[in-house]
Short mmCIF file of C-alpha atoms and ligand atoms in Angstrom, two decimals:
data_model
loop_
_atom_site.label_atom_id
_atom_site.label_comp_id
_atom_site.label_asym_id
_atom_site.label_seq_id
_atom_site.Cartn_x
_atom_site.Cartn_y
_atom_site.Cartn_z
CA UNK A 11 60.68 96.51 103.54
CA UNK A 12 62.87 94.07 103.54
CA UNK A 13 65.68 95.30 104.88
CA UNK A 14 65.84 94.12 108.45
CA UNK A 15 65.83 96.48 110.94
CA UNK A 16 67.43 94.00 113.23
CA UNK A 17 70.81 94.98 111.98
CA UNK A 18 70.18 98.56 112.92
CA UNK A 19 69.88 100.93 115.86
CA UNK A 20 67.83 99.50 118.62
CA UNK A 21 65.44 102.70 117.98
CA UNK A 22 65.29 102.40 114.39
CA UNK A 23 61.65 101.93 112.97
CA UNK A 24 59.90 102.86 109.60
CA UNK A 25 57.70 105.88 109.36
CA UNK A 26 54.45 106.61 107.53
CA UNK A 27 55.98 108.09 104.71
CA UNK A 28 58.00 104.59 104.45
CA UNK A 29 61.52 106.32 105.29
CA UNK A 30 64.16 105.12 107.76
CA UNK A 31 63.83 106.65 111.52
CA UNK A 32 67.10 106.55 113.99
CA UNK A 33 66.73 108.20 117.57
CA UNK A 34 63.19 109.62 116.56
CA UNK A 35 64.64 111.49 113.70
CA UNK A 36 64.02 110.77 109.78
CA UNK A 37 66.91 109.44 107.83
CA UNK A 38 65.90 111.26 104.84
CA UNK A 39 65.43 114.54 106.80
CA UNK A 40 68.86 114.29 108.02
CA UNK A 41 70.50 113.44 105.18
CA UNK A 42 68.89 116.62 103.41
CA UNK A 43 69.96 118.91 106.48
CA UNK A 44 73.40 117.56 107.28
CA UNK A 45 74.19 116.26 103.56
CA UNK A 46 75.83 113.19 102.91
CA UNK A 47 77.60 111.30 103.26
CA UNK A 48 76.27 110.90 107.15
CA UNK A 49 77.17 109.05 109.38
CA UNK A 50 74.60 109.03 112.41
CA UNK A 51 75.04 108.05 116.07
CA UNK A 52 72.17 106.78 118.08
CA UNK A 53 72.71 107.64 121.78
CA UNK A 54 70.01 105.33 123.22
CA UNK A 55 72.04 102.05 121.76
CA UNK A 56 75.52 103.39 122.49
CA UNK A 57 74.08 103.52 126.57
CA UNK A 58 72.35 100.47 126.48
CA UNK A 59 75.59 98.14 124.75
CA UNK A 60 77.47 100.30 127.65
CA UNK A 61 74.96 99.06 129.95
CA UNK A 62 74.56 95.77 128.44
CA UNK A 63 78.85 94.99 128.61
CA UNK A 64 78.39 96.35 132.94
CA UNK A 65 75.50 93.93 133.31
CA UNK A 66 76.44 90.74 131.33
CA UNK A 67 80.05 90.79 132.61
CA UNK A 68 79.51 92.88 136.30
CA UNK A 69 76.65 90.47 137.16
CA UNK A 70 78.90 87.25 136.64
CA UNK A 71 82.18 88.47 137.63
CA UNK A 72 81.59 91.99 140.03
CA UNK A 73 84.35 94.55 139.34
CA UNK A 74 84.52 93.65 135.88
CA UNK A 75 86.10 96.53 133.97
CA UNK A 76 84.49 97.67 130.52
CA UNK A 77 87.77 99.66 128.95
CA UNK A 78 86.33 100.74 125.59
CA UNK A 79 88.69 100.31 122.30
CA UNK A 80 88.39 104.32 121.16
CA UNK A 81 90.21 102.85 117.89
CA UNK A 82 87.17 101.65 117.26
CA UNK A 83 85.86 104.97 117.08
CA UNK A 84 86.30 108.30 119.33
CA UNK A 85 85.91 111.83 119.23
CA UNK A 86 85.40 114.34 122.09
CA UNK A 87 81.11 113.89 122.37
CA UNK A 88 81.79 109.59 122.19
CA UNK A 89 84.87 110.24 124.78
CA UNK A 90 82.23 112.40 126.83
CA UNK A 91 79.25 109.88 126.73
CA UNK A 92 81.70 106.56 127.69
CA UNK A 93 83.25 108.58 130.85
CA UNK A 94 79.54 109.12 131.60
CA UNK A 95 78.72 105.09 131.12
CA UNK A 96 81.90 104.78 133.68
CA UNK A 97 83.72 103.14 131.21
CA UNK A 98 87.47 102.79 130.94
CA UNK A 99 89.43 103.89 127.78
CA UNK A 100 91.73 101.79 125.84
CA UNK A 101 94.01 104.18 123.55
CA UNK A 102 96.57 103.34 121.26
CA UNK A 103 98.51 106.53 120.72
CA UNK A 104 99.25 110.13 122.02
CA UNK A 105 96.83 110.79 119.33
CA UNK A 106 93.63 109.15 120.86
CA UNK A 107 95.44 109.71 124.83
CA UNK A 108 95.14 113.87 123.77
CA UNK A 109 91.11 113.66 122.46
CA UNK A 110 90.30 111.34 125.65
CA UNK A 111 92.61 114.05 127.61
CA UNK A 112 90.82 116.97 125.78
CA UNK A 113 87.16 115.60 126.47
CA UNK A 114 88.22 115.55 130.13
CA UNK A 115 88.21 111.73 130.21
CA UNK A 116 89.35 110.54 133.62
CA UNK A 117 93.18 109.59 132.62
CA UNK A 118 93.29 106.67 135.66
CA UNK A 119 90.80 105.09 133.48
CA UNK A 120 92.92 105.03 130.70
CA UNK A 121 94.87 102.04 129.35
CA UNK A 122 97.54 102.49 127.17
CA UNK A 123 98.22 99.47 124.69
CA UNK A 124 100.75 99.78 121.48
CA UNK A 125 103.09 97.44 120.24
CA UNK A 126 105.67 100.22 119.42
CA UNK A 127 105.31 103.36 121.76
CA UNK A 128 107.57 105.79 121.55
CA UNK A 129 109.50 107.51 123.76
CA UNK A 130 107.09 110.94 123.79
CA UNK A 131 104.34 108.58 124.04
CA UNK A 132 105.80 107.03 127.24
CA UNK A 133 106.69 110.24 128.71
CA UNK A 134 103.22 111.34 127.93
CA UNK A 135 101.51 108.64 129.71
CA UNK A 136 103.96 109.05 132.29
CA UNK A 137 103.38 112.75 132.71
CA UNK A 138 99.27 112.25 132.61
CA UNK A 139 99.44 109.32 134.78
CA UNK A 140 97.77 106.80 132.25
CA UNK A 141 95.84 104.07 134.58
CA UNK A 142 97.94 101.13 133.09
CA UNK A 143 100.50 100.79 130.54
CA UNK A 144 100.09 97.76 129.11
CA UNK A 145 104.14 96.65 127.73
CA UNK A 146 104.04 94.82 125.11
CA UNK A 147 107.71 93.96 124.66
CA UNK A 148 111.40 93.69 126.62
CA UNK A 149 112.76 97.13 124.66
CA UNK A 150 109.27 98.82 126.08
CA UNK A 151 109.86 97.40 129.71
CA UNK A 152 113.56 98.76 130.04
CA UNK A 153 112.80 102.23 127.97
CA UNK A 154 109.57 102.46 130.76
CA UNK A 155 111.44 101.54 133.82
CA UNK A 156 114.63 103.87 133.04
CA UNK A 157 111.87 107.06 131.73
CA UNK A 158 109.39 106.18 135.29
CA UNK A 159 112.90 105.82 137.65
CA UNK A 160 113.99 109.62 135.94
CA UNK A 161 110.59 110.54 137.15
CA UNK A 162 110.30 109.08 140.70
CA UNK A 163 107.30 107.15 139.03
CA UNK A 164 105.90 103.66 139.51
CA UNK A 165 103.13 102.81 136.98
CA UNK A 166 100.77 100.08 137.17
CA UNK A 167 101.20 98.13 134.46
CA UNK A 168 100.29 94.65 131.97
CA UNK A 169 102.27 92.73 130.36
CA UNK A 170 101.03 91.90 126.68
CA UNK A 171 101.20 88.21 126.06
CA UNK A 172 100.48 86.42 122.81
CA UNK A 173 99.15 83.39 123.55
CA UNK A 174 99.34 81.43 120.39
CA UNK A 175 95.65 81.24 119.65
CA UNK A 176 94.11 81.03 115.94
CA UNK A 177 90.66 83.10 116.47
CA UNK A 178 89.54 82.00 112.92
CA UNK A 179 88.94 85.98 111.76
CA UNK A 180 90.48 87.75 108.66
CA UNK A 181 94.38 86.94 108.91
CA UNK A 182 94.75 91.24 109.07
CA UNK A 183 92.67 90.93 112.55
CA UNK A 184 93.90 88.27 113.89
CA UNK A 185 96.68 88.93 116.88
CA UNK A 186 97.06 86.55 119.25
CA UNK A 187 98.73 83.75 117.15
CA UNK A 188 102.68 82.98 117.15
CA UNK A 189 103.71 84.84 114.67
CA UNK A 190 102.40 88.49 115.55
CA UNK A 191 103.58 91.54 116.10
CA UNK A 192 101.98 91.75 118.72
CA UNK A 193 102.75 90.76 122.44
CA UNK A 194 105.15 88.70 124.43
CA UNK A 195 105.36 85.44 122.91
CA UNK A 196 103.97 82.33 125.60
CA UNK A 197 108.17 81.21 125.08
CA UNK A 198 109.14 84.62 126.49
CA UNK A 199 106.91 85.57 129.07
CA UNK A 200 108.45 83.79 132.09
CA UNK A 201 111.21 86.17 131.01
CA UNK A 202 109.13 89.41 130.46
CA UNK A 203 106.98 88.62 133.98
CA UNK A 204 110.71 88.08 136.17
CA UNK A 205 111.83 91.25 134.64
CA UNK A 206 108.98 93.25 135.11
CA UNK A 207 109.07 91.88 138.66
CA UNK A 208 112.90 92.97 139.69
CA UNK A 209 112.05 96.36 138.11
CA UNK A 210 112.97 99.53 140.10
CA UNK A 211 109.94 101.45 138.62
CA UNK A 212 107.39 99.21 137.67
CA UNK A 213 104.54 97.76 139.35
CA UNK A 214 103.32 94.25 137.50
CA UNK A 215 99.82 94.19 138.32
CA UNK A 216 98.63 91.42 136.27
CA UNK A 217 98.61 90.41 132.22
CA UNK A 218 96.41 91.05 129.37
CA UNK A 219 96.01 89.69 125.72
CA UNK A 220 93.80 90.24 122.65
CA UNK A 221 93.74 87.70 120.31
CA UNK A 222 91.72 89.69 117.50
CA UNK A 223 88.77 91.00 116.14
CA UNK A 224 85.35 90.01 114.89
CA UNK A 225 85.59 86.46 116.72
CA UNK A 226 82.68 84.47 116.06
CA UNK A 227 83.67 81.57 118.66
CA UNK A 228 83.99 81.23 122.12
CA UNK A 229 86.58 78.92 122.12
CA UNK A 230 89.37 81.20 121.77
CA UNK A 231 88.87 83.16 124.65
CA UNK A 232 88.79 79.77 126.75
CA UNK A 233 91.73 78.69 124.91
CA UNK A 234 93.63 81.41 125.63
CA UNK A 235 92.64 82.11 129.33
CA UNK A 236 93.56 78.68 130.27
CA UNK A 237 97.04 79.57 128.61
CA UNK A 238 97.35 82.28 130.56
CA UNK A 239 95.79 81.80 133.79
CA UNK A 240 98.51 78.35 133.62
CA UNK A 241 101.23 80.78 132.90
CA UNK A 242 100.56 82.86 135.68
CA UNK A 243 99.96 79.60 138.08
CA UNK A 244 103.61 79.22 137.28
CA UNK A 245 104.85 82.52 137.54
CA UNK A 246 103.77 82.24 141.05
CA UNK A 247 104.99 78.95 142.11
CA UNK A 248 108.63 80.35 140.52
CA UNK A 249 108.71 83.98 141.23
CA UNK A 250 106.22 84.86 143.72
CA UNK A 251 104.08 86.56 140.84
CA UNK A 252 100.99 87.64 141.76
CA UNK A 253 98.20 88.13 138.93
CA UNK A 254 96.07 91.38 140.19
CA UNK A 255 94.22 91.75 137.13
CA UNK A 256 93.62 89.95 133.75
CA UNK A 257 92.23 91.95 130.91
CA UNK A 258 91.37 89.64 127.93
CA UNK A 259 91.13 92.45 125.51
CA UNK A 260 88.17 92.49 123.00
CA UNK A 261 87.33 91.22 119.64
CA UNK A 262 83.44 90.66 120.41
CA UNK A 263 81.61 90.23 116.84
CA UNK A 264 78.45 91.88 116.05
CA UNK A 265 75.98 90.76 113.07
CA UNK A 266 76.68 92.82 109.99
CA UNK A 267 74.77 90.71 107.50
CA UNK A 268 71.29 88.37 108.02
CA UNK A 269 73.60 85.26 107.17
CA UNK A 270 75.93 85.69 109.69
CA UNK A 271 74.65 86.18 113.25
CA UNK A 272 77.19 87.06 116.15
CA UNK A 273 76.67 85.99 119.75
CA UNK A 274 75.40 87.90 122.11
CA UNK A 275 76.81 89.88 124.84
CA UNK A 276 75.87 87.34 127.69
CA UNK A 277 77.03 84.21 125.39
CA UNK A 278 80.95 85.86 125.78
CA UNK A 279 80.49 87.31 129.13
CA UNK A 280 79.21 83.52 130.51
CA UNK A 281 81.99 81.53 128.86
CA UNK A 282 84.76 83.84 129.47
CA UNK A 283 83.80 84.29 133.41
CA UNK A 284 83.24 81.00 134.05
CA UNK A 285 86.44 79.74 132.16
CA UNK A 286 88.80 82.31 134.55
CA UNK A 287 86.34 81.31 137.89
CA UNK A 288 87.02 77.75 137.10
CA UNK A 289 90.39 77.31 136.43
CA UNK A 290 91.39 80.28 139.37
CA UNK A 291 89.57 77.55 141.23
CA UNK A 292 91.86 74.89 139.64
CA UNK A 293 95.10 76.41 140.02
CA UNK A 294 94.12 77.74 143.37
CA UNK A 295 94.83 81.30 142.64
CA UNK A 296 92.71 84.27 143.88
CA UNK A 297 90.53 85.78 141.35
CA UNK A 298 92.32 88.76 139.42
CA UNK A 299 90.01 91.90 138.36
CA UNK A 300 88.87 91.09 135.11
CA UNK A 301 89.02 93.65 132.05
CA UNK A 302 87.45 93.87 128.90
CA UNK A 303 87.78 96.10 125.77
CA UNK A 304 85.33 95.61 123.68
CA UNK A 305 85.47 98.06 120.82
CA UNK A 306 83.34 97.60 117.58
CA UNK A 307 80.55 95.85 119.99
CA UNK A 308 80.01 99.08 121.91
CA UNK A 309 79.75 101.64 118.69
CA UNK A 310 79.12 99.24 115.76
CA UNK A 311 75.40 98.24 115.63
CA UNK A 312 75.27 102.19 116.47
CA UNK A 313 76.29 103.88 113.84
CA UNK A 314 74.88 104.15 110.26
CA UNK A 315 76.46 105.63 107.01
CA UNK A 316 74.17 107.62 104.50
CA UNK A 317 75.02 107.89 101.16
CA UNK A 318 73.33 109.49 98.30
CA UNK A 319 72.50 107.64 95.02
CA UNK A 320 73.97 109.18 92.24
CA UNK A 321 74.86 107.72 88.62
CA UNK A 322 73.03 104.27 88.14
CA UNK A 323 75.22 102.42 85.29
CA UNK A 324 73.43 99.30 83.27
CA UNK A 325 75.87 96.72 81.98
CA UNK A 326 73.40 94.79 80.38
CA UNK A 327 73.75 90.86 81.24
CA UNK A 328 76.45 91.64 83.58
CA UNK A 329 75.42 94.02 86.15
CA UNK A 330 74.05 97.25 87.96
CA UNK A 331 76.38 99.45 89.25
CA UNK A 332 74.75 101.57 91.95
CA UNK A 333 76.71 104.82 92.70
CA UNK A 334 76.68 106.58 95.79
CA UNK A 335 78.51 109.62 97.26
CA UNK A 336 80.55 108.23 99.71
CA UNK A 337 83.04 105.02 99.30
CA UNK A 338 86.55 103.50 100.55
CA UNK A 339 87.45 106.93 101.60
CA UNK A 340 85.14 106.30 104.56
CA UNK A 341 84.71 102.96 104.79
CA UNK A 342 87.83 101.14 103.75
CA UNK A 343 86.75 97.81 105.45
CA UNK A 344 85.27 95.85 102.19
CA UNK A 345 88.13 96.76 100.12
CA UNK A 346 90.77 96.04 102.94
CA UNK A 347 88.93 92.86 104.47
CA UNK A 348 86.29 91.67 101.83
CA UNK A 349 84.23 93.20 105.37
CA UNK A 350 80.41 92.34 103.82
CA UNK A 351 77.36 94.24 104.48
CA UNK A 352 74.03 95.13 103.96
CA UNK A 353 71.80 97.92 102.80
CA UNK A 354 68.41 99.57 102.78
CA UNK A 355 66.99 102.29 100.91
CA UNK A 356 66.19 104.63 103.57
CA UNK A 357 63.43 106.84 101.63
CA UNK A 358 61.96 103.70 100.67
CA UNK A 359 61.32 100.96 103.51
CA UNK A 360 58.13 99.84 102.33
CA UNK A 361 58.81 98.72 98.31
CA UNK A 362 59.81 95.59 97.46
CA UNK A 363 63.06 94.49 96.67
CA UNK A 364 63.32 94.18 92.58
CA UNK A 365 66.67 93.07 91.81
CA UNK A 366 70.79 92.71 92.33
CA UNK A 367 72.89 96.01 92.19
CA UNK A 368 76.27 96.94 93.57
CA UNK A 369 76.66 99.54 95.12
CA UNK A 370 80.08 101.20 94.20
CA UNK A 371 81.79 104.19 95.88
CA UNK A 372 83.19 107.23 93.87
CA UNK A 373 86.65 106.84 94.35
CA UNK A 374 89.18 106.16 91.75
CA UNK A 375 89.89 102.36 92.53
CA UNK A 376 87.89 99.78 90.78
CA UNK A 377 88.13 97.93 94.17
CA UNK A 378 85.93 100.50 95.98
CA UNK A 379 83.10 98.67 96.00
CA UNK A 380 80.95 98.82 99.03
CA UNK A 381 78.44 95.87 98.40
CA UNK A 382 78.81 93.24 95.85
CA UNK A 383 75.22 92.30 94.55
CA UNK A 384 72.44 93.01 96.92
CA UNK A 385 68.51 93.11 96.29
CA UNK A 386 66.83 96.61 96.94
CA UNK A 387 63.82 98.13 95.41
CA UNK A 388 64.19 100.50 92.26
CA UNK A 389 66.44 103.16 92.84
CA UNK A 390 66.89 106.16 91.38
CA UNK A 391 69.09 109.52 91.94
CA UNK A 392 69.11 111.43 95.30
CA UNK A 393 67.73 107.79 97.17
CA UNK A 394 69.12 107.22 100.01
CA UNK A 395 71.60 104.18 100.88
CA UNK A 396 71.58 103.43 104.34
CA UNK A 397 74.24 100.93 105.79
CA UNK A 398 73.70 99.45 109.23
CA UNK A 399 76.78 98.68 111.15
CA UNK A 400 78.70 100.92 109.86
CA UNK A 401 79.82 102.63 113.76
CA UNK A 402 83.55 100.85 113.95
CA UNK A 403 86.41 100.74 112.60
CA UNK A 404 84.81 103.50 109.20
CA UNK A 405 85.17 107.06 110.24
CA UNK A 406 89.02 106.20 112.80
CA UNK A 407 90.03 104.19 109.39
CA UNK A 408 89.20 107.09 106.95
CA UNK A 409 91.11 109.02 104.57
CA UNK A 410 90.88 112.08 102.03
CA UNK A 411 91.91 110.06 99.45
CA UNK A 412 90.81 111.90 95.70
CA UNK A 413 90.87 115.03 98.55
CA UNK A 414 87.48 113.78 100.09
CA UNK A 415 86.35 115.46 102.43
CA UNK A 416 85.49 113.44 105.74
CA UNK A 417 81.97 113.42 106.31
CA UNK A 418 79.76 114.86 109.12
CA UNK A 419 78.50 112.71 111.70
CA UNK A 420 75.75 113.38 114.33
CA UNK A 421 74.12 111.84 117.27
CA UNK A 422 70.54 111.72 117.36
CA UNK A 423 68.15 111.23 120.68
CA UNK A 424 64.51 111.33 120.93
CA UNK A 425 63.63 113.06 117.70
CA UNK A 426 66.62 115.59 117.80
CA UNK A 427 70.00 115.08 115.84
CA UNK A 428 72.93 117.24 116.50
CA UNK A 429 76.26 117.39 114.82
CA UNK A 430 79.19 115.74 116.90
CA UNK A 431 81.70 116.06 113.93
CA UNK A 432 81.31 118.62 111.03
CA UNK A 433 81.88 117.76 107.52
CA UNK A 434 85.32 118.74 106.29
CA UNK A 435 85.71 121.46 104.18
CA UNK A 436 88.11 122.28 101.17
CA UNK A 437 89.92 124.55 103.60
CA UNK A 438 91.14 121.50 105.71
CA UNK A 439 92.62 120.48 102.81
CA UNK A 440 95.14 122.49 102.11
CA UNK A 441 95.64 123.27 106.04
CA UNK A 442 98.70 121.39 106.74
CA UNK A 443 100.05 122.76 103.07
CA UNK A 444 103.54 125.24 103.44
CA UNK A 445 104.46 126.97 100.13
N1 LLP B 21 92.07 95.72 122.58
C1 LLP B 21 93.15 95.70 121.78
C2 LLP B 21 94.48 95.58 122.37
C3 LLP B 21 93.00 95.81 120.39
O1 LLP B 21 94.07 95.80 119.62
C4 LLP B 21 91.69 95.95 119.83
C5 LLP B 21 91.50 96.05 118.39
C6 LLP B 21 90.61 95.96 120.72
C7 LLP B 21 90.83 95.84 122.08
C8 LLP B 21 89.19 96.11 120.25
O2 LLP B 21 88.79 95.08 119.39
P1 LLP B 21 87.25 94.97 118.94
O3 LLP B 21 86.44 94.71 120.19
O4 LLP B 21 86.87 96.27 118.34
O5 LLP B 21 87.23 93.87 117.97
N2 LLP B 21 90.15 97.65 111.70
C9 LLP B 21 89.69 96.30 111.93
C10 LLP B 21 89.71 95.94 113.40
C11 LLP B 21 91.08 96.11 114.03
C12 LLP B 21 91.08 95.82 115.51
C13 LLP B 21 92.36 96.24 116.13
N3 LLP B 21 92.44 96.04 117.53
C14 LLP B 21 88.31 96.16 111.31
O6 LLP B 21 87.82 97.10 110.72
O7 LLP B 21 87.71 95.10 111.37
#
């Protein structure tokens, strides 16, 4: 093999007929059953990085609140299985509030973010009793304070801040620097924490940021807690402010190719709890309840797409074009980011890798290309591509572009795989369509 397994499913292994194995159950098997493109779920690693988030950041800081990012990736079995973990939700829209309200997620776990809610969306949360609304500008704060005093309500909520950090990710990731749409801005906040304060119908409980995604550093984080945790050491010596709660959002890498590792869970959790312990201790304020929401570290490392290898296209002295069934319409990320990742040929672990191919999707874009040159043994039609790391930020990001039809994805457990999402058929198509 070849492809490292490291990169995959903490229950992935190669069987004796040299094929791929997730959650006890055979890659190839599945994709012949379920078809393909697949995308497959493996329960055991979603609990254990649920597990592994409680531990790393509970065991440092106690009370330490895992929110998971659902934009990462949510539908009603993932919903079920994180309110099970006793995680928190993060949502960004009525849209992802409804499937966490349909699963029967607890809604006082519920956070929700958005830098442009409307006013359904606020009535919504409002109505359901959202755990904390987290405002992320002055139009927000008086729209929420006017639609809780109609409603004799008094949420708990966060103020957004963005505190002016560069996280060195993709500029498209990226959030908590000046210029974002995103967030208070560090020059407004005293303003946004006073009013929030002398607000009939709020309750300030504290103040969150996110700086971006797929950070590779530590620094950051410390940057921008000491930012923040200075801010609110003001906010109290001026206005009386004080910070309940600090949620420092999420943006916690994972590896998606062997040249670029990602730290681990306990490497964030240890800087970013002793950076808010130690300058709490600094500024003499009280320790707030820390939150995290972690999104593509939870599901990423997870999940893993199966495609089927169909036309293989010479170009002789230039290259191999590999092409499978699946492509930008469910996984947009290398066309949109240059994202990079890797591959195995899950029906055959055990040959050796012969030479470069790329592996191109079937969608009308020369720019759907899902990996740019990558050794794999001899392929042939009907292999089997399997892409680790493929669990955030594919299937929420998807489309039906060329009228593809979204594929099926299933969670598999101790040798059995069952389908959490079916494959869409023509008839969703045309479902929205009025004549
Ligand atoms: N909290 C807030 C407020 C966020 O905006 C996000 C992600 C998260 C938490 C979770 O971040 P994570 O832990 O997953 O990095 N589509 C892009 C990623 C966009 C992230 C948007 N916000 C991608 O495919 O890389």
């Amino acid at each position: 093999m070849i492809g490292n397994l490291s990169l995959f499913p903490l229950t992935a292994e190669v069987n004796s007929q040299g094929h791929l194995v997730i959650g006890g159950c055979d890659s190839a098997e599945l994709a012949a059953e379920f078809g393909t493109p697949l995308y497959i779920f493996d329960e055991f690693s979603l609990s254990s990085k649920c597990a592994e988030f409680k531990t790393e950041f509970g065991g440092r800081y106690p009370g330490t609140g895992v929110i998971y990012a659902a934009k990462a990736f949510m539908n009603t079995a993932l919903a079920r299985l994180f309110n099970e973990e006793g995680l928190g939700l993060d949502v960004v829209s009525a849209g992802e509030l409804h499937i966490a309200r349909e699963a029967g997620f607890p809604l006082d776990r519920v956070y929700f973010h958005g830098n442009n809610k409307s006013v359904e969306e606020l009535k919504l949360a409002l109505e359901w009793r959202v755990g904390r609304i987290v405002v992320d500008n002055l139009p927000e704060l008086s729209m929420l304070d006017g639609l809780a005093g109609e409603r004799g309500a008094k949420p708990d909520i966060l103020l957004r801040l963005s505190p002016g950090v560069d996280p060195h990710t993709h500029r498209y990731i990226a959030t908590g620097v000046i210029d974002s749409k995103f967030g208070f801005p560090m020059l407004g906040a005293e303003e946004a924490v006073a009013r929030a304060i002398s607000a009939a119908n709020l309750n300030l409980v504290g103040l969150h940021f996110h700086i971006g995604s797929l950070i590779h550093e530590v620094a950051p984080y410390e940057l921008a807690i000491e930012r923040v945790l200075d801010l609110a050491g003001e906010m109290k010596k001026r206005h009386g402010f004080e910070l309940k709660e600090l949620d420092i959002g999420g943006g916690f890498a994972i590896q998606y190719t062997r040249d670029m590792p990602a730290p681990s869970v306990s490497t964030y959790a240890e800087a970013i709890t002793a950076r808010v312990i130690g300058k709490c201790r600094e500024l003499g304020l009280a320790p707030p309840r820390l939150t995290i929401e972690p999104g593509r570290a939870v599901v990423g490392q997870a999940g893993v797409a199966l495609y089927r290898v169909g036309v293989i296209k010479e170009i002789p002295g230039v290259r191999r074009y590999v092409s499978v069934d699946g492509g930008m319409g469910d996984n947009i990320r290398p066309a949109l980011y240059g994202a990079r990742y890797e591959a195995v040929v899950a029906n055959k672990m055990n040959e050796k890798e012969t030479g470069e191919v790329t592996i191109a999707g079937k969608f009308c874009e020369s720019g759907d290309i899902l990996i740019r040159d990558i050794s794999l043994p001899p392929l042939v039609t009907g292999d089997i591509i399997a892409i680790p790391g493929s669990g955030a930020y594919c299937l929420p990001m998807a489309s039906n572009y060329n009228a593809s039809l979204r594929p099926a994805v299933i969670m598999v457990r101790e040798g059995k795989g069952r389908l959490i999402r079916r494959r869409e058929t023509f008839a969703d198509l045309t479902r929205c369509d009025l004549v």
